[in-house]
GROMACS .gro file of C-alpha atoms in nm:
model
  121
    1VAL     CA    1  11.218  10.418   6.670
    2GLN     CA    2  11.194  10.781   6.780
    3LEU     CA    3  11.080  10.871   7.130
    4GLN     CA    4  10.925  11.195   7.247
    5ALA     CA    5  10.889  11.269   7.616
    6SER     CA    6  10.640  11.526   7.737
    7GLY     CA    7  10.444  11.630   8.043
    8GLY     CA    8  10.710  11.805   8.244
    9GLY     CA    9  10.660  12.140   8.406
   10LEU     CA   10  10.672  12.342   8.722
   11VAL     CA   11  10.484  12.202   9.020
   12GLN     CA   12  10.478  12.269   9.392
   13ALA     CA   13  10.605  12.011   9.636
   14GLY     CA   14  10.336  11.754   9.702
   15GLY     CA   15  10.191  11.792   9.356
   16SER     CA   16  10.163  11.545   9.071
   17LEU     CA   17  10.266  11.515   8.709
   18ARG     CA   18  10.219  11.251   8.445
   19LEU     CA   19  10.499  11.215   8.195
   20SER     CA   20  10.437  11.055   7.858
   21CYS     CA   21  10.677  10.890   7.618
   22ALA     CA   22  10.534  10.855   7.270
   23ALA     CA   23  10.703  10.636   7.011
   24SER     CA   24  10.706  10.686   6.640
   25ASP     CA   25  10.597  10.337   6.542
   26GLY     CA   26  10.437  10.021   6.663
   27THR     CA   27  10.761   9.826   6.707
   28PHE     CA   28  10.783  10.013   7.036
   29SER     CA   29  10.537   9.765   7.181
   30ARG     CA   30  10.814   9.503   7.176
   31TYR     CA   31  11.068   9.711   7.366
   32ALA     CA   32  11.127   9.730   7.736
   33THR     CA   33  11.109  10.096   7.826
   34GLY     CA   34  11.257  10.299   8.105
   35TRP     CA   35  11.254  10.643   8.255
   36PHE     CA   36  11.578  10.804   8.366
   37ARG     CA   37  11.649  11.147   8.509
   38GLN     CA   38  11.938  11.384   8.539
   39ALA     CA   39  11.945  11.657   8.797
   40PRO     CA   40  12.170  11.962   8.756
   41GLY     CA   41  12.529  11.868   8.829
   42LYS     CA   42  12.447  11.502   8.878
   43GLU     CA   43  12.475  11.187   8.672
   44ARG     CA   44  12.180  11.039   8.492
   45GLU     CA   45  12.001  10.779   8.703
   46PHE     CA   46  11.740  10.511   8.666
   47VAL     CA   47  11.384  10.594   8.771
   48ALA     CA   48  11.154  10.319   8.648
   49ALA     CA   49  11.122  10.047   8.386
   50ILE     CA   50  10.853   9.831   8.234
   51SER     CA   51  10.871   9.523   8.016
   52TRP     CA   52  10.712   9.522   7.673
   53ARG     CA   53  10.423   9.320   7.813
   54GLY     CA   54  10.357   9.569   8.091
   55SER     CA   55  10.485   9.343   8.365
   56PRO     CA   56  10.716   9.323   8.545
   57ARG     CA   57  10.774   9.682   8.645
   58TYR     CA   58  11.057   9.829   8.850
   59HIS     CA   59  11.088  10.157   9.035
   60ALA     CA   60  11.393  10.311   9.195
   61ASN     CA   61  11.390  10.334   9.573
   62SER     CA   62  11.385  10.711   9.547
   63VAL     CA   63  11.043  10.711   9.374
   64ARG     CA   64  10.888  10.382   9.484
   65GLY     CA   65  10.547  10.437   9.638
   66ARG     CA   66  10.517  10.780   9.479
   67SER     CA   67  10.553  10.698   9.110
   68THR     CA   68  10.409  10.438   8.876
   69ILE     CA   69  10.522  10.341   8.529
   70SER     CA   70  10.267  10.204   8.284
   71ARG     CA   71  10.222  10.159   7.912
   72ASP     CA   72   9.955  10.151   7.646
   73ASN     CA   73  10.092   9.962   7.350
   74ALA     CA   74   9.789  10.047   7.139
   75LYS     CA   75   9.898  10.410   7.169
   76ASN     CA   76  10.273  10.340   7.153
   77THR     CA   77  10.308  10.530   7.477
   78VAL     CA   78  10.466  10.476   7.816
   79TYR     CA   79  10.369  10.687   8.115
   80LEU     CA   80  10.523  10.785   8.444
   81GLN     CA   81  10.272  10.904   8.700
   82MET     CA   82  10.452  11.096   8.972
   83ASN     CA   83  10.279  11.192   9.296
   84SER     CA   84  10.390  11.360   9.617
   85LEU     CA   85  10.667  11.530   9.427
   86LYS     CA   86  10.966  11.660   9.618
   87PRO     CA   87  11.219  11.931   9.529
   88GLU     CA   88  11.479  11.656   9.491
   89ASP     CA   89  11.273  11.515   9.203
   90THR     CA   90  11.373  11.819   9.000
   91ALA     CA   91  11.551  11.693   8.690
   92VAL     CA   92  11.531  11.640   8.318
   93TYR     CA   93  11.344  11.315   8.264
   94PHE     CA   94  11.430  11.094   7.968
   95CYS     CA   95  11.256  10.792   7.830
   96ALA     CA   96  11.449  10.518   7.657
   97ALA     CA   97  11.377  10.182   7.498
   98THR     CA   98  11.571   9.862   7.450
   99THR     CA   99  11.534   9.531   7.276
  100ARG     CA  100  11.685   9.366   7.583
  101SER     CA  101  11.461   9.228   7.850
  102TYR     CA  102  11.585   9.470   8.113
  103CYS     CA  103  11.666   9.840   8.131
  104THR     CA  104  12.004   9.974   8.236
  105LEU     CA  105  12.154  10.315   8.184
  106SER     CA  106  12.420  10.183   7.947
  107GLY     CA  107  12.201   9.929   7.773
  108MET     CA  108  11.929  10.135   7.611
  109ASP     CA  109  11.904  10.138   7.232
  110TYR     CA  110  11.687  10.445   7.181
  111TRP     CA  111  11.665  10.770   7.376
  112GLY     CA  112  11.419  11.052   7.357
  113LYS     CA  113  11.485  11.415   7.434
  114GLY     CA  114  11.410  11.493   7.793
  115THR     CA  115  11.133  11.683   7.957
  116LEU     CA  116  11.209  11.915   8.248
  117VAL     CA  117  11.039  11.864   8.583
  118THR     CA  118  11.084  12.140   8.838
  119VAL     CA  119  10.945  12.098   9.188
  120SER     CA  120  10.935  12.409   9.402
  121SER     CA  121  10.942  12.397   9.780
   0.00000   0.00000   0.00000
């Protein structure tokens, strides 16, 4: 399956963005999907994950309460709604999918190209 992330951009601190991860085919609906990010000079890190059924969902401590992952399997798309953005959220955001029941950085089977989120102070 091919994944395409979109929705990044430049936003002021406190603003919102919704990232989308569109898959190339319907098998995506059976994959757990995660969002990861990589800031300049830093390692890639986990942001959020969602099971193929839509629940359970997990969010990293750094974004919990400000971001929500969701999915629409009819559209083969997973979303990441990000609110109250902070400059430290600046990163390239990647979506990834796995046939496993959980998402880990090393355990994803498919990766999309990232989308850049820049939060200005």
